[in-house]
Coordinates of C-alpha atoms in Angstrom, one line a residue:
M17 CA -0.1 0.0 0.1
S18 CA 1.2 3.3 -0.7
D19 CA 1.6 6.1 1.5
A20 CA -1.0 8.3 -0.6
Q21 CA -3.5 5.1 0.0
E22 CA -2.7 4.7 3.5
Q23 CA -3.2 8.5 4.2
H24 CA -6.5 8.5 2.3
R25 CA -7.6 5.1 4.6
D26 CA -6.6 6.9 7.5
R27 CA -8.8 9.6 6.7
E28 CA -11.6 7.4 5.8
L29 CA -11.2 5.9 9.2
L30 CA -11.3 9.4 11.1
A31 CA -14.0 10.4 9.1
T32 CA -15.9 7.4 9.7
A33 CA -15.2 7.5 13.7
Q34 CA -16.0 11.1 13.7
R35 CA -19.5 10.2 12.2
L36 CA -20.2 7.7 14.7
A37 CA -19.4 9.5 17.4
A38 CA -20.6 12.9 16.2
V39 CA -17.5 14.7 17.1
G40 CA -15.7 16.8 14.7
G41 CA -12.4 18.9 14.7
W42 CA -11.7 22.4 14.1
E43 CA -8.9 24.7 13.7
Y44 CA -8.2 28.5 13.3
D45 CA -5.2 30.1 12.2
I46 CA -5.2 33.8 13.6
Q47 CA -2.7 35.1 11.4
R48 CA -4.0 33.8 8.1
E49 CA -7.5 34.1 9.7
T50 CA -8.6 30.6 8.0
L51 CA -10.8 28.1 9.7
S52 CA -9.9 24.3 8.8
C53 CA -13.1 22.0 9.5
T54 CA -13.9 18.3 9.2
D55 CA -16.8 17.1 7.4
E56 CA -18.2 16.4 10.9
V57 CA -18.1 20.0 11.8
T58 CA -19.5 21.1 8.3
R59 CA -22.2 18.4 8.7
L60 CA -23.5 19.8 12.0
C61 CA -23.4 23.3 10.8
G62 CA -25.5 22.3 7.8
Q63 CA -22.7 23.5 5.2
P64 CA -22.0 21.5 2.4
A65 CA -18.2 20.0 2.7
S66 CA -16.9 21.9 -0.2
D67 CA -18.1 25.2 1.6
E68 CA -15.0 27.3 3.2
L69 CA -16.3 28.3 6.2
T70 CA -15.0 31.3 8.1
L71 CA -15.1 31.8 11.9
S72 CA -17.6 34.9 11.5
T73 CA -19.9 32.8 9.4
T74 CA -19.5 29.6 11.5
I75 CA -20.3 31.6 14.6
E76 CA -23.6 33.0 12.8
Q77 CA -24.7 29.2 12.6
F78 CA -25.3 29.6 16.5
H79 CA -28.7 30.3 17.7
P80 CA -28.9 34.3 17.9
S81 CA -29.1 34.3 22.0
D82 CA -25.4 31.9 22.1
Q83 CA -23.6 33.8 19.7
P84 CA -22.2 36.4 21.8
A85 CA -21.0 33.7 24.6
V86 CA -19.4 31.7 21.5
R87 CA -17.6 35.1 20.5
A88 CA -16.4 35.7 23.8
A89 CA -15.0 32.1 24.2
I90 CA -12.9 32.7 21.4
D91 CA -11.9 36.1 22.0
G92 CA -10.6 34.7 25.4
A93 CA -8.6 31.8 23.7
I94 CA -7.2 34.6 20.9
N95 CA -6.4 37.3 23.6
A96 CA -5.8 36.0 26.6
G97 CA -4.9 32.3 25.7
E98 CA -7.6 30.7 27.9
G99 CA -9.1 27.3 26.7
F100 CA -12.8 26.9 26.7
E101 CA -15.5 24.9 26.8
G102 CA -19.1 25.5 26.5
E103 CA -22.6 24.1 25.7
W104 CA -24.4 26.1 22.6
R105 CA -27.2 25.5 20.4
L106 CA -26.5 25.3 16.5
Q107 CA -29.6 26.8 14.3
P108 CA -28.3 25.9 10.8
E109 CA -31.0 27.1 7.8
D110 CA -33.0 24.7 6.7
D111 CA -32.5 22.1 10.1
D112 CA -33.3 21.0 13.1
Q113 CA -31.7 22.7 15.9
R114 CA -28.9 20.7 17.6
W115 CA -27.5 21.0 20.9
V116 CA -23.4 21.1 20.6
R117 CA -20.4 20.8 23.3
V118 CA -17.8 23.1 21.6
Y119 CA -14.3 22.7 22.9
G120 CA -11.0 25.1 22.3
E121 CA -7.5 25.2 23.2
P122 CA -5.1 27.8 22.2
E123 CA -1.5 26.9 20.8
E124 CA 1.5 29.4 21.1
Q125 CA 4.7 30.4 19.6
N126 CA 7.3 32.5 21.2
G127 CA 4.5 33.5 23.8
A128 CA 1.7 34.6 21.3
V129 CA -1.3 32.9 20.4
V130 CA -1.3 31.5 16.8
R131 CA -3.8 29.0 16.2
V132 CA -6.9 27.6 18.5
R133 CA -7.6 24.1 17.8
G134 CA -10.9 22.3 19.1
A135 CA -13.5 20.0 18.6
I136 CA -17.5 20.0 18.2
E137 CA -19.7 17.2 19.9
D138 CA -23.1 16.8 19.0
I139 CA -24.9 16.4 22.5
T140 CA -28.6 16.8 21.2
A141 CA -29.6 13.2 22.5
E142 CA -27.9 14.1 25.6
K143 CA -29.7 17.3 26.1
Q144 CA -33.1 15.9 25.2
H145 CA -32.7 12.8 27.3
K146 CA -31.9 15.4 30.4
Q147 CA -34.9 17.5 29.3
R148 CA -37.1 14.2 29.6
L149 CA -35.9 13.4 32.9
N150 CA -36.8 16.8 34.3
R151 CA -40.2 16.5 32.6
L152 CA -41.0 13.0 34.0
F153 CA -39.7 14.7 37.2
E154 CA -42.5 17.5 37.0
T155 CA -45.1 14.5 35.6
N156 CA -44.2 12.6 39.0
R157 CA -45.5 15.5 41.0
K158 CA -48.3 15.8 38.8
L159 CA -49.3 12.2 39.2
F160 CA -49.0 12.3 42.9
G161 CA -51.4 15.5 43.0
Q162 CA -54.6 13.4 41.5
D163 CA -57.4 12.2 43.3
T164 CA -58.5 9.5 41.0
T165 CA -57.2 6.3 39.1
D166 CA -58.6 7.8 36.0
A167 CA -57.0 11.1 36.5
V168 CA -53.4 9.2 37.1
A169 CA -53.6 7.7 34.0
S170 CA -54.9 10.2 31.8
V171 CA -51.7 12.3 33.3
A172 CA -49.6 9.2 32.3
V173 CA -50.6 9.1 28.8
D174 CA -50.2 12.7 28.1
A175 CA -46.7 12.6 29.5
A176 CA -46.0 9.5 27.4
R177 CA -47.1 11.2 24.4
G178 CA -45.4 15.0 25.2
V179 CA -42.5 13.8 27.2
L180 CA -41.5 10.3 25.5
G181 CA -43.0 10.7 22.0
L182 CA -45.2 7.7 22.1
S183 CA -48.2 9.1 20.3
L184 CA -49.9 5.6 20.3
C185 CA -50.4 4.5 23.9
G186 CA -53.0 4.0 26.7
I187 CA -53.4 2.6 30.4
H188 CA -55.7 -0.3 30.9
L189 CA -56.4 -1.1 34.5
Y190 CA -57.8 -4.1 36.4
D191 CA -61.4 -4.6 37.0
A192 CA -62.2 -7.0 39.7
G193 CA -65.8 -7.0 38.8
D194 CA -65.2 -8.3 35.6
N195 CA -61.7 -9.7 35.9
V196 CA -60.5 -7.7 32.9
L197 CA -58.0 -5.1 32.0
A198 CA -60.1 -2.3 31.2
P199 CA -59.2 0.8 29.1
V200 CA -59.2 4.0 31.1
A201 CA -56.8 6.1 29.2
T202 CA -55.7 6.4 25.6
T203 CA -54.4 8.9 23.1
D204 CA -56.6 10.6 20.4
A205 CA -54.1 9.2 17.9
T206 CA -54.6 5.5 19.0
V207 CA -58.1 5.7 18.6
E208 CA -58.2 7.2 15.3
A209 CA -55.6 4.8 14.2
F210 CA -57.4 1.6 15.5
G211 CA -60.2 2.5 17.0
E212 CA -61.5 2.0 20.5
P213 CA -59.3 -0.4 22.3
P214 CA -60.6 -3.5 23.7
A215 CA -60.6 -5.0 27.1
F216 CA -58.3 -7.9 28.0
G217 CA -59.6 -11.1 29.5
P218 CA -57.2 -13.9 31.2
G219 CA -55.0 -15.6 28.8
D220 CA -56.2 -13.9 25.5
S221 CA -53.4 -11.0 25.1
I222 CA -49.7 -10.2 25.9
A223 CA -51.3 -7.4 27.6
W224 CA -52.7 -9.6 30.3
E225 CA -49.5 -11.9 29.9
T226 CA -47.4 -9.0 30.9
F227 CA -50.0 -8.2 33.9
E228 CA -49.8 -11.4 35.3
T229 CA -46.4 -11.9 35.3
G230 CA -45.4 -8.4 36.1
E231 CA -42.8 -8.8 33.4
P232 CA -42.5 -5.8 30.8
H233 CA -42.4 -7.1 27.1
V234 CA -40.6 -5.3 24.5
Y235 CA -41.8 -7.0 21.0
D236 CA -39.8 -5.5 17.7
D237 CA -42.3 -7.5 15.9
V238 CA -45.6 -8.1 17.7
Q239 CA -47.2 -10.3 15.2
A240 CA -44.9 -12.9 16.0
A241 CA -46.1 -13.4 19.4
D242 CA -48.0 -16.3 20.3
T243 CA -50.4 -14.4 22.4
V244 CA -51.4 -11.7 19.9
H245 CA -55.0 -10.7 20.9
N246 CA -55.4 -9.8 16.8
P247 CA -53.2 -11.6 14.6
D248 CA -54.4 -9.2 11.9
T249 CA -53.1 -6.0 13.5
A250 CA -51.5 -3.3 11.8
I251 CA -49.2 -2.8 14.9
R252 CA -45.7 -4.1 14.6
S253 CA -43.7 -2.7 17.4
E254 CA -45.4 -3.0 21.3
L255 CA -44.0 -1.9 24.1
L256 CA -46.0 -3.2 27.5
L257 CA -45.2 -2.0 31.2
P258 CA -46.6 -3.6 33.8
L259 CA -48.3 -1.4 36.5
G260 CA -48.4 -3.5 39.6
D261 CA -51.4 -4.7 40.5
H262 CA -53.3 -2.0 38.9
G263 CA -52.7 -2.8 35.2
V264 CA -50.6 -2.1 32.1
F265 CA -49.3 0.7 30.4
I266 CA -49.1 -0.2 26.4
A267 CA -47.5 1.7 23.8
S268 CA -47.9 0.6 19.9
S269 CA -46.3 1.9 16.7
P270 CA -47.0 0.4 13.1
Q271 CA -43.1 0.5 12.7
A272 CA -41.1 -2.5 13.7
G273 CA -38.3 -1.8 16.0
A274 CA -39.5 1.6 17.0
F275 CA -38.6 1.3 20.8
D276 CA -34.8 2.0 21.5
D277 CA -33.1 1.2 24.7
R278 CA -33.8 4.8 26.1
T279 CA -37.3 5.1 25.3
V280 CA -37.9 1.8 26.6
S281 CA -36.2 2.7 30.1
M282 CA -38.1 6.2 30.3
G283 CA -41.1 4.4 29.6
K284 CA -40.2 2.0 32.8
I285 CA -39.9 5.4 35.0
L286 CA -43.0 6.4 33.9
A287 CA -44.6 3.5 34.9
A288 CA -43.0 3.1 38.2
D289 CA -44.1 6.3 39.3
V290 CA -47.9 5.8 37.9
E291 CA -47.7 2.4 39.9
A292 CA -46.6 4.3 42.9
A293 CA -49.2 7.2 42.4
L294 CA -51.9 4.7 42.2
D295 CA -50.7 2.5 45.4
Q296 CA -50.8 6.4 47.2
L297 CA -54.4 6.8 46.1
D298 CA -55.0 2.9 47.5
Q299 CA -53.3 4.0 50.8
K300 CA -55.4 7.5 51.0
Q301 CA -58.6 5.4 50.5
Q302 CA -58.0 3.0 53.3
L303 CA -56.6 5.7 55.4
R304 CA -60.0 7.3 54.9
E305 CA -61.8 4.2 55.7
T306 CA -60.3 3.7 58.9
N307 CA -60.8 7.4 60.1
E308 CA -64.1 6.9 59.2
R309 CA -64.3 3.9 61.8
L310 CA -62.4 5.4 64.0
A311 CA -65.3 8.5 64.0
E312 CA -67.9 5.8 64.2
F313 CA -66.1 4.2 67.3
A314 CA -65.7 7.3 69.2
N315 CA -69.2 8.1 68.6
I316 CA -70.1 4.6 69.9
V317 CA -68.1 5.0 72.9
S318 CA -69.0 8.5 73.6
H319 CA -73.0 8.2 73.3
D320 CA -74.0 4.2 72.8
L321 CA -72.1 2.9 75.9
R322 CA -72.5 6.0 77.9
N323 CA -76.3 5.6 78.5
P324 CA -76.6 2.1 79.4
L325 CA -73.7 3.1 81.6
S326 CA -75.4 5.7 83.2
V327 CA -78.2 3.5 83.9
A328 CA -76.0 1.1 85.6
K329 CA -74.4 3.7 87.9
A330 CA -77.7 5.3 88.9
G331 CA -79.0 1.7 89.8
V332 CA -75.7 1.0 92.0
E333 CA -76.2 4.6 93.7
V334 CA -80.0 3.4 94.6
A335 CA -78.9 0.1 95.8
Q336 CA -76.0 1.2 97.9
R337 CA -78.7 3.8 99.8
G338 CA -80.4 0.5 100.6
A339 CA -83.2 1.9 99.0
G340 CA -83.1 -0.4 96.2
D341 CA -85.3 -3.2 95.2
G342 CA -85.3 -5.9 92.5
D343 CA -86.2 -3.7 89.6
S344 CA -82.8 -1.7 90.2
L345 CA -80.8 -4.7 90.1
E346 CA -82.7 -6.0 86.9
R347 CA -81.9 -2.4 85.4
V348 CA -78.3 -2.9 86.0
E349 CA -78.1 -6.1 84.6
R350 CA -80.0 -5.1 81.6
A351 CA -77.5 -2.3 81.4
H352 CA -74.5 -4.4 81.4
D353 CA -76.3 -6.7 79.0
R354 CA -77.0 -3.8 76.6
M355 CA -72.9 -2.7 76.8
A356 CA -71.7 -6.3 76.4
T357 CA -73.5 -6.3 73.0
L358 CA -72.3 -3.0 72.3
I359 CA -68.8 -4.2 72.8
D360 CA -69.3 -7.1 70.7
D361 CA -70.9 -5.3 67.9
L362 CA -67.8 -2.8 68.0
L363 CA -65.2 -5.4 67.8
T364 CA -67.1 -7.2 64.9
L365 CA -67.0 -4.0 63.5
A366 CA -63.6 -3.6 63.8
Q367 CA -62.8 -7.1 62.6
D368 CA -65.0 -7.1 59.4
G369 CA -63.5 -3.2 58.6
E370 CA -60.1 -4.9 58.2
D371 CA -58.7 -6.1 54.6
L372 CA -59.6 -9.6 53.8
D373 CA -56.9 -12.1 54.0
E374 CA -56.6 -13.7 50.5
D375 CA -55.7 -17.1 52.2
A376 CA -59.0 -16.9 54.0
L377 CA -61.3 -16.9 50.8
E378 CA -62.6 -20.2 49.6
S379 CA -65.4 -21.7 47.8
V380 CA -68.4 -22.0 50.1
S381 CA -71.6 -23.8 49.7
L382 CA -74.2 -20.6 50.3
P383 CA -76.7 -22.6 51.6
A384 CA -74.5 -24.7 54.2
V385 CA -73.2 -21.5 55.4
A386 CA -76.6 -20.4 55.7
A387 CA -77.9 -23.1 57.7
D388 CA -74.7 -22.6 60.4
A389 CA -75.6 -19.1 60.6
W390 CA -79.3 -19.9 61.2
D391 CA -78.3 -22.2 64.1
G392 CA -76.4 -19.5 65.9
V393 CA -79.1 -17.0 65.8
A394 CA -82.1 -16.9 68.6
T395 CA -85.4 -17.3 66.4
D396 CA -89.0 -16.6 67.2
D397 CA -91.6 -18.6 65.0
A398 CA -89.1 -17.9 62.1
A399 CA -88.4 -20.1 59.2
L400 CA -85.7 -20.3 57.0
A401 CA -86.1 -21.5 53.5
V402 CA -82.9 -21.7 51.1
P403 CA -83.5 -22.2 47.6
A404 CA -80.0 -21.4 46.6
T405 CA -77.8 -24.2 45.5
D406 CA -74.6 -22.2 44.4
S407 CA -71.1 -22.1 46.2
I408 CA -69.7 -18.4 46.0
V409 CA -66.0 -17.1 46.8
A410 CA -65.9 -15.6 50.4
D411 CA -64.5 -15.7 54.0
R412 CA -66.7 -17.9 55.6
S413 CA -66.7 -17.0 58.8
R414 CA -67.4 -13.0 57.5
L415 CA -70.0 -14.5 55.4
R416 CA -71.8 -16.3 58.4
Q417 CA -71.6 -12.9 60.1
L418 CA -73.1 -11.0 57.3
L419 CA -76.2 -13.9 57.3
E420 CA -76.6 -13.9 61.0
N421 CA -76.9 -10.0 61.3
L422 CA -79.5 -10.2 58.4
F423 CA -81.3 -12.9 60.0
R424 CA -81.5 -11.1 63.5
N425 CA -82.6 -8.1 61.7
S426 CA -85.5 -9.9 59.7
I427 CA -86.6 -11.8 63.3
E428 CA -86.5 -8.9 65.6
H429 CA -88.8 -6.8 63.2
G430 CA -91.0 -9.9 62.3
S431 CA -91.3 -12.1 64.9
P432 CA -93.9 -12.5 67.9
D433 CA -92.5 -13.4 71.5
D434 CA -93.2 -16.9 71.2
R435 CA -89.7 -18.7 70.3
S436 CA -89.4 -21.9 67.7
Q437 CA -87.1 -22.7 65.3
A438 CA -87.8 -24.3 61.6
V439 CA -84.9 -24.5 59.6
D440 CA -85.6 -25.5 55.5
T441 CA -82.7 -26.3 53.4
E442 CA -84.4 -27.8 50.4
P443 CA -83.0 -27.7 46.7
A444 CA -83.9 -24.6 44.6
V445 CA -87.3 -24.3 43.1
D446 CA -88.8 -22.3 40.2
D447 CA -89.9 -19.2 42.0
A448 CA -90.2 -17.6 45.7
E449 CA -93.8 -18.3 45.8
S450 CA -92.9 -22.0 45.4
A451 CA -90.7 -21.7 48.0
V452 CA -93.1 -20.5 50.6
D453 CA -94.8 -23.8 50.4
D454 CA -91.8 -25.6 51.8
V455 CA -91.7 -23.8 54.9
D456 CA -94.1 -23.5 57.9
H457 CA -97.2 -21.2 56.7
D458 CA -97.6 -20.3 60.5
A459 CA -94.3 -18.8 61.2
A460 CA -94.1 -15.1 61.9
V461 CA -91.4 -14.3 59.6
T462 CA -89.9 -16.5 56.7
V463 CA -86.3 -15.7 55.8
R464 CA -85.1 -16.9 52.1
V465 CA -81.8 -17.3 50.9
G466 CA -81.5 -17.5 46.9
D467 CA -79.1 -17.0 44.0
L468 CA -78.7 -14.7 41.6
P469 CA -77.0 -14.3 38.4
D470 CA -74.2 -12.4 39.7
G471 CA -74.6 -13.0 43.4
F472 CA -77.4 -13.4 45.9
Y473 CA -80.3 -12.0 47.8
V474 CA -81.7 -12.7 51.6
E475 CA -85.0 -11.7 52.0
D476 CA -88.0 -12.1 54.5
D477 CA -91.8 -11.5 54.5
G478 CA -92.0 -9.2 57.4
P479 CA -93.1 -5.4 57.2
G480 CA -90.5 -4.2 54.7
I481 CA -88.2 -0.9 55.0
D482 CA -89.4 2.2 53.7
P483 CA -87.8 3.2 50.4
D484 CA -86.7 6.7 52.0
D485 CA -85.0 4.6 54.8
R486 CA -83.2 1.8 52.5
E487 CA -79.9 3.4 52.5
T488 CA -80.1 5.2 56.4
V489 CA -80.4 1.5 57.4
F490 CA -76.8 0.9 57.0
E491 CA -75.7 3.8 59.0
P492 CA -74.0 3.2 62.6
G493 CA -77.1 3.5 65.4
Y494 CA -79.7 3.3 63.4
T495 CA -82.2 1.2 64.8
T496 CA -86.1 1.1 64.9
H497 CA -86.3 -1.7 67.6
D498 CA -86.1 -1.1 71.2
E499 CA -83.3 -3.7 71.9
G500 CA -81.1 -3.4 68.8
T501 CA -77.6 -2.1 68.7
G502 CA -78.0 -0.1 65.4
F503 CA -74.9 -2.1 63.9
G504 CA -76.3 -5.0 62.6
L505 CA -76.7 -3.5 59.0
R506 CA -73.6 -1.6 59.3
I507 CA -71.7 -4.9 60.0
V508 CA -73.8 -6.4 56.9
R509 CA -72.5 -3.7 54.5
T510 CA -68.7 -3.6 56.1
V511 CA -68.9 -7.2 55.4
A512 CA -70.0 -6.8 52.0
A513 CA -67.4 -4.1 51.2
A514 CA -64.5 -6.4 52.4
H515 CA -65.6 -8.6 49.8
D516 CA -65.9 -5.8 46.9
W517 CA -69.5 -6.8 46.8
D518 CA -72.4 -4.2 46.0
V519 CA -75.4 -4.2 48.6
S520 CA -78.7 -3.0 48.2
V521 CA -82.2 -2.8 49.5
T522 CA -85.5 -3.7 47.5
D523 CA -88.9 -5.3 48.3
G524 CA -89.1 -8.9 48.8
T525 CA -91.4 -10.8 46.5
A526 CA -93.2 -11.5 49.6
G527 CA -93.7 -8.0 50.6
G528 CA -90.7 -7.5 53.0
A529 CA -87.1 -6.2 52.8
R530 CA -84.8 -7.8 50.2
F531 CA -81.0 -7.4 50.7
V532 CA -79.5 -7.9 47.0
F533 CA -75.6 -8.5 46.9
T534 CA -73.6 -8.8 43.5
D535 CA -70.3 -8.6 41.9
V536 CA -70.1 -11.7 43.9
E537 CA -67.4 -14.3 42.2
T538 CA -68.6 -17.7 41.7
R539 CA -65.1 -19.6 41.5
L540 CA -61.5 -19.0 42.4
N541 CA -59.3 -17.0 40.0

């Protein structure tokens, strides 16, 4: 290889290295007033490689606001022999703005600066990355300022579009009632390109796989995935990031290999912030519920327990004066019994207000638990009919507490003083009227437990509940019975809420009250 060929090869290697590193070299000869640049410098300045650059025309390629600083740095190198390093914006004509880092070192001969040599490095990607990080930090603060899950999702999607440049993206959150990942926030561009996003159920999509495994997935070509929801989709690239037990963030592109490592990394940061914000909302909700229970308990202690305590205290004072009789002691005993009942209900409320232990959930037979609950209730001339046959997913102990309180409520408001017991757990019948035929027609009240398509009901044929009172009955302390504590139906609602069931009151088929429980799971997931 000749010297000329070797020099040409070296120049080619240097040019390639400069292009890959986005770094170019330059030299300004002070005496000749000439500027020599590598091809990478002319490229960054938006000039043809054949053009001769001057110092002044090159400085004019910088952003107008940055030009004074560039001139000052070069003047300092020429006149004072000071090296420099600065970050400024290049604004070439008909080209995008670039951020560059410029280095300059003066070279002296005989004590005088004769030339300045340096380099220009393209740091646009670095600057954009820092700007994105700063905007993500601002997004983080905004996420934690939201009051609803939908609002958090909306802020996150806006940030993914505006900060990360992910125009086709959305968030699906888990809907426990339907056991699906439901879309809650989506960019307009996604809807325009693909229509309204679907919900994803177990096993039918890579979105569900991401949610279930908790592992992020990046697909350069989603059509090759085994669990793709729609094999005919126009989507090629897809980025799926889990949001803990809340849901999944999904970004898509019609281009293959659209998501580089930096975008994936930034997406993971955003997803972690979204998960933390949703966790905080859950914690706030739990704290609100705890504070509400504490307020209820404080009211019970300050009011409901104080009344029987005052009665007992008065009876004891009468007895101490020697003026008491059997009635005084009976009043004391009744007051103590009343306090014991209130304390029991208070403890039940405290326990049932706690989160369910997932390990305690099991498939339980509704008829069997109903029979057990009936055995634990002192009944008048009451009868139990159980046309229900289904099993449901529940904490057996808490379900029994729920049923016991409903049974007591029906009996207290519909039974005479005579006490007997009748239990009927025959198989289901065609309708509620037929069920009555299976029980004692002379019973003061008949309580019936039956199946519903998405839950169950408990009803009686007593006097019913006035429509105006059907929400009030669940409030603590509400009772129309002299011996009632007013916490039985509150316990019912608390147990239902712990299971994520909806409970409402309607008219019973025989004119009494029907308590309807829906969103009840029938099998363990």
